[in-house]
Amino acid sequence: MTGSGDEPFITAVKPLVDAMGGEMIPPDEAGPDDVVLSWEGADVVAVRLPQLADSLDHILAAMERKRGRPLADLDRKAKQEIVRALEARGAFAVRHGVETVASALGVSRFTVYNYLNREKES
């Protein structure tokens, strides 16, 4: 997958791929839905993007790591901020997105809908 001159490129894109929940694979193993990245005219690595539902789980885990504790332990205001941030990222367009977020926040689906509606009213 890597030649000696490709290492800086792969090192540079790895944090982005990890943050998305993607997987780096050799370019010759890329499928039609994978994204092949080239460096200096040569295909260096392919990125297999996660399914949307997997991305939501990955985003929630990253939010938990960033805050240093389970999202369910946050106060109501912080949970509302999480819901706003997730809505901006399209989390609720994913099938079962509301249920997944509600479970991570330790609240009901109804509460997540209330947070979403409260945001739209302000």
Coordinates of N, CA and C in Angstrom, one line a residue:
M1 N 0.8 -1.2 0.0 CA 0.0 0.0 0.0 C 0.9 1.2 0.0
T2 N 2.1 1.2 0.5 CA 2.9 2.4 0.7 C 4.2 2.2 0.1
G3 N 4.7 3.2 -0.6 CA 6.1 3.3 -1.0 C 6.8 4.2 -0.1
S4 N 8.1 4.3 0.0 CA 8.8 5.1 0.9 C 8.4 6.6 0.9
G5 N 8.1 7.1 -0.3 CA 7.8 8.5 -0.4 C 6.3 8.8 -0.1
D6 N 5.5 7.8 0.1 CA 4.1 8.0 0.4 C 3.8 8.1 1.8
E7 N 4.7 7.8 2.7 CA 4.5 7.8 4.1 C 4.0 9.1 4.7
P8 N 4.6 10.3 4.3 CA 4.1 11.5 4.8 C 2.6 11.8 4.4
F9 N 2.3 11.4 3.2 CA 0.9 11.6 2.7 C -0.1 10.8 3.6
I10 N 0.3 9.5 3.7 CA -0.6 8.6 4.5 C -0.7 9.1 5.9
T11 N 0.4 9.5 6.5 CA 0.4 10.0 7.9 C -0.5 11.2 8.0
A12 N -0.5 12.1 7.0 CA -1.3 13.3 7.0 C -2.7 13.0 6.9
V13 N -3.2 12.0 6.1 CA -4.6 11.8 5.9 C -5.2 10.8 6.9
K14 N -4.3 10.1 7.6 CA -4.8 9.1 8.6 C -5.7 9.7 9.6
P15 N -5.4 10.8 10.3 CA -6.3 11.3 11.3 C -7.7 11.7 10.7
L16 N -7.8 12.1 9.5 CA -9.1 12.4 8.9 C -9.8 11.1 8.6
V17 N -9.2 10.1 8.1 CA -9.8 8.9 7.9 C -10.3 8.3 9.2
D18 N -9.5 8.3 10.2 CA -9.9 7.8 11.5 C -11.1 8.6 12.1
A19 N -11.1 9.9 12.0 CA -12.2 10.7 12.5 C -13.5 10.4 11.8
M20 N -13.4 10.0 10.5 CA -14.6 9.7 9.8 C -15.1 8.2 10.1
G21 N -14.2 7.4 10.7 CA -14.5 6.0 10.8 C -14.3 5.2 9.6
G22 N -13.4 5.8 8.7 CA -13.1 5.1 7.5 C -12.0 4.1 7.7
E23 N -11.7 3.4 6.6 CA -10.6 2.4 6.6 C -9.7 2.6 5.4
M24 N -8.4 2.6 5.7 CA -7.4 2.7 4.6 C -7.1 1.4 4.1
I25 N -7.1 1.2 2.8 CA -6.8 -0.1 2.1 C -5.9 0.2 0.9
P26 N -5.3 -0.9 0.4 CA -4.4 -0.7 -0.8 C -5.3 -0.3 -2.0
P27 N -4.8 0.6 -2.8 CA -5.6 1.1 -3.9 C -6.1 0.0 -4.9
D28 N -5.3 -1.0 -5.0 CA -5.7 -2.1 -6.0 C -6.9 -3.0 -5.4
E29 N -7.2 -2.8 -4.1 CA -8.3 -3.5 -3.5 C -9.6 -2.6 -3.4
A30 N -9.5 -1.4 -4.0 CA -10.6 -0.5 -3.9 C -11.8 -1.0 -4.7
G31 N -13.0 -0.8 -4.1 CA -14.2 -1.1 -4.7 C -14.8 0.1 -5.4
P32 N -16.0 0.0 -6.0 CA -16.6 1.2 -6.7 C -17.0 2.3 -5.8
D33 N -17.3 2.0 -4.5 CA -17.7 3.0 -3.5 C -16.5 3.6 -2.7
D34 N -15.3 3.1 -2.9 CA -14.1 3.5 -2.2 C -13.6 4.8 -2.9
V35 N -12.8 5.6 -2.1 CA -12.2 6.8 -2.7 C -10.7 6.5 -2.7
V36 N -10.2 6.6 -4.0 CA -8.7 6.4 -4.2 C -8.0 7.7 -4.1
L37 N -7.0 7.8 -3.3 CA -6.2 9.0 -3.1 C -4.9 8.9 -3.8
S38 N -4.5 9.9 -4.6 CA -3.3 9.9 -5.3 C -2.3 10.9 -4.8
W39 N -1.0 10.7 -4.9 CA 0.0 11.6 -4.4 C 1.1 11.6 -5.5
E40 N 1.4 12.8 -6.0 CA 2.4 12.9 -7.0 C 2.2 12.0 -8.2
G41 N 1.0 11.9 -8.6 CA 0.6 11.1 -9.8 C 0.4 9.7 -9.7
A42 N 0.6 9.1 -8.5 CA 0.4 7.7 -8.2 C -0.7 7.4 -7.2
D43 N -1.5 6.4 -7.4 CA -2.5 6.0 -6.5 C -1.8 5.4 -5.2
V44 N -2.1 6.0 -4.1 CA -1.3 5.7 -2.9 C -2.2 4.8 -1.9
V45 N -3.4 5.2 -1.7 CA -4.2 4.6 -0.7 C -5.7 4.8 -1.1
A46 N -6.5 3.8 -0.8 CA -7.9 4.0 -1.0 C -8.6 4.1 0.4
V47 N -9.7 4.8 0.5 CA -10.4 5.0 1.7 C -11.8 4.4 1.6
R48 N -12.1 3.4 2.4 CA -13.4 2.8 2.5 C -14.2 3.6 3.5
L49 N -15.2 4.3 3.0 CA -16.0 5.1 3.9 C -17.0 4.2 4.7
P50 N -17.3 4.7 5.9 CA -18.2 3.9 6.7 C -19.7 4.1 6.2
Q51 N -20.5 3.1 6.6 CA -22.0 3.3 6.4 C -22.4 4.4 7.3
L52 N -23.5 5.1 6.9 CA -23.9 6.3 7.7 C -24.2 5.9 9.1
A53 N -24.9 4.8 9.4 CA -25.2 4.4 10.7 C -23.9 4.1 11.6
D54 N -22.9 3.6 10.9 CA -21.6 3.4 11.6 C -21.0 4.7 11.9
S55 N -21.1 5.7 11.0 CA -20.6 7.0 11.2 C -21.2 7.7 12.4
L56 N -22.5 7.5 12.6 CA -23.1 8.1 13.8 C -22.6 7.5 15.1
D57 N -22.4 6.2 15.1 CA -21.8 5.6 16.3 C -20.4 6.1 16.5
H58 N -19.7 6.3 15.5 CA -18.3 6.8 15.6 C -18.3 8.3 16.1
I59 N -19.2 9.1 15.5 CA -19.3 10.5 16.0 C -19.6 10.6 17.4
L60 N -20.6 9.7 17.9 CA -21.0 9.7 19.3 C -19.8 9.3 20.2
A61 N -19.1 8.3 19.8 CA -17.9 7.9 20.6 C -16.9 9.0 20.6
A62 N -16.7 9.7 19.5 CA -15.7 10.8 19.5 C -16.1 11.9 20.4
M63 N -17.4 12.2 20.5 CA -18.0 13.3 21.3 C -17.8 12.9 22.8
E64 N -18.0 11.6 23.1 CA -17.7 11.1 24.4 C -16.3 11.2 24.8
R65 N -15.4 10.8 24.0 CA -13.9 10.9 24.2 C -13.6 12.4 24.5
K66 N -14.1 13.3 23.6 CA -13.7 14.7 23.8 C -14.2 15.3 25.1
R67 N -15.3 14.8 25.6 CA -15.9 15.3 26.8 C -15.4 14.6 28.0
G68 N -14.7 13.5 27.8 CA -14.1 12.7 28.9 C -15.1 12.0 29.8
R69 N -16.3 11.8 29.3 CA -17.3 11.0 30.1 C -18.5 10.6 29.3
P70 N -19.3 9.7 29.7 CA -20.4 9.3 28.9 C -21.4 10.5 28.6
L71 N -21.9 10.5 27.4 CA -22.8 11.6 27.1 C -24.0 11.6 28.0
A72 N -24.4 10.4 28.5 CA -25.6 10.3 29.4 C -25.4 11.0 30.7
D73 N -24.1 11.3 31.1 CA -23.8 12.0 32.3 C -23.8 13.5 32.2
L74 N -24.0 14.0 31.0 CA -24.0 15.4 30.8 C -25.3 16.1 31.3
D75 N -25.3 17.4 31.6 CA -26.5 18.1 32.0 C -27.3 18.4 30.8
R76 N -28.6 18.8 31.0 CA -29.5 19.0 29.9 C -29.0 20.0 28.9
K77 N -28.4 21.1 29.3 CA -27.9 22.1 28.4 C -26.8 21.5 27.5
A78 N -25.9 20.7 28.0 CA -24.9 20.1 27.2 C -25.5 19.0 26.2
K79 N -26.5 18.3 26.7 CA -27.2 17.4 25.8 C -27.9 18.1 24.6
Q80 N -28.5 19.3 24.9 CA -29.1 20.0 23.9 C -28.0 20.5 22.8
E81 N -26.8 20.9 23.3 CA -25.8 21.3 22.4 C -25.3 20.1 21.6
I82 N -25.3 18.9 22.2 CA -24.9 17.7 21.4 C -25.9 17.5 20.3
V83 N -27.2 17.6 20.6 CA -28.2 17.4 19.6 C -28.1 18.4 18.5
R84 N -27.9 19.7 18.8 CA -27.7 20.7 17.8 C -26.5 20.4 16.9
A85 N -25.4 20.0 17.5 CA -24.2 19.6 16.7 C -24.5 18.4 15.8
L86 N -25.2 17.4 16.3 CA -25.5 16.2 15.5 C -26.5 16.6 14.4
E87 N -27.4 17.4 14.7 CA -28.4 17.8 13.6 C -27.6 18.5 12.5
A88 N -26.7 19.4 12.8 CA -25.9 20.1 11.8 C -25.1 19.1 11.0
R89 N -24.7 18.0 11.5 CA -24.0 17.0 10.8 C -24.8 16.0 10.1
G90 N -26.2 16.1 10.2 CA -27.1 15.2 9.4 C -27.4 13.9 10.2
A91 N -27.1 13.9 11.4 CA -27.3 12.6 12.2 C -28.7 12.1 12.2
F92 N -29.7 13.0 12.0 CA -31.1 12.6 12.1 C -31.7 12.2 10.8
A93 N -30.8 12.2 9.8 CA -31.3 11.7 8.4 C -31.0 10.2 8.3
V94 N -30.2 9.7 9.3 CA -29.8 8.3 9.3 C -31.0 7.5 9.9
R95 N -31.2 6.4 9.3 CA -32.3 5.5 9.9 C -32.0 5.2 11.3
H96 N -32.9 5.4 12.2 CA -32.8 5.1 13.7 C -31.8 6.1 14.3
G97 N -31.6 7.2 13.7 CA -30.7 8.3 14.2 C -31.2 8.8 15.6
V98 N -32.5 9.1 15.6 CA -33.0 9.7 16.9 C -32.9 8.6 18.0
E99 N -33.2 7.4 17.7 CA -33.1 6.3 18.7 C -31.7 6.1 19.2
T100 N -30.7 6.1 18.2 CA -29.3 6.0 18.6 C -28.8 7.1 19.5
V101 N -29.2 8.3 19.1 CA -28.8 9.5 19.9 C -29.4 9.5 21.3
A102 N -30.7 9.2 21.3 CA -31.4 9.1 22.6 C -30.7 8.1 23.5
S103 N -30.4 7.0 23.0 CA -29.7 5.9 23.8 C -28.4 6.4 24.3
A104 N -27.6 7.1 23.5 CA -26.3 7.6 23.9 C -26.4 8.7 25.0
L105 N -27.5 9.5 24.8 CA -27.7 10.6 25.8 C -28.4 10.1 27.1
G106 N -28.9 8.9 27.0 CA -29.7 8.5 28.2 C -31.0 9.2 28.4
V107 N -31.6 9.5 27.2 CA -32.9 10.2 27.3 C -33.9 9.5 26.3
S108 N -35.1 9.9 26.3 CA -36.1 9.2 25.5 C -36.1 9.9 24.1
R109 N -36.6 9.2 23.1 CA -36.7 9.7 21.8 C -37.5 11.1 21.8
F110 N -38.6 11.1 22.6 CA -39.4 12.2 22.8 C -38.6 13.5 23.2
T111 N -37.6 13.2 24.1 CA -36.8 14.3 24.6 C -35.9 14.8 23.5
V112 N -35.3 13.9 22.7 CA -34.5 14.3 21.5 C -35.4 15.2 20.6
Y113 N -36.6 14.7 20.3 CA -37.5 15.5 19.4 C -37.8 16.9 20.0
N114 N -37.9 16.9 21.4 CA -38.2 18.2 22.0 C -36.9 19.1 21.8
Y115 N -35.7 18.6 22.0 CA -34.5 19.4 21.8 C -34.5 19.9 20.4
L116 N -34.8 19.1 19.4 CA -34.8 19.5 18.0 C -35.9 20.6 17.8
N117 N -37.1 20.4 18.3 CA -38.1 21.4 18.1 C -37.8 22.7 18.8
R118 N -37.2 22.6 19.9 CA -36.8 23.8 20.7 C -35.9 24.7 19.9
E119 N -34.9 24.0 19.2 CA -33.9 24.7 18.4 C -34.6 25.4 17.2
K120 N -35.6 24.7 16.6 CA -36.3 25.3 15.4 C -37.1 26.5 15.8
E121 N -37.6 26.6 17.1 CA -38.5 27.7 17.5 C -37.7 28.9 17.9
S122 N -36.4 28.7 18.2 CA -35.6 29.9 18.6 C -34.9 30.6 17.5

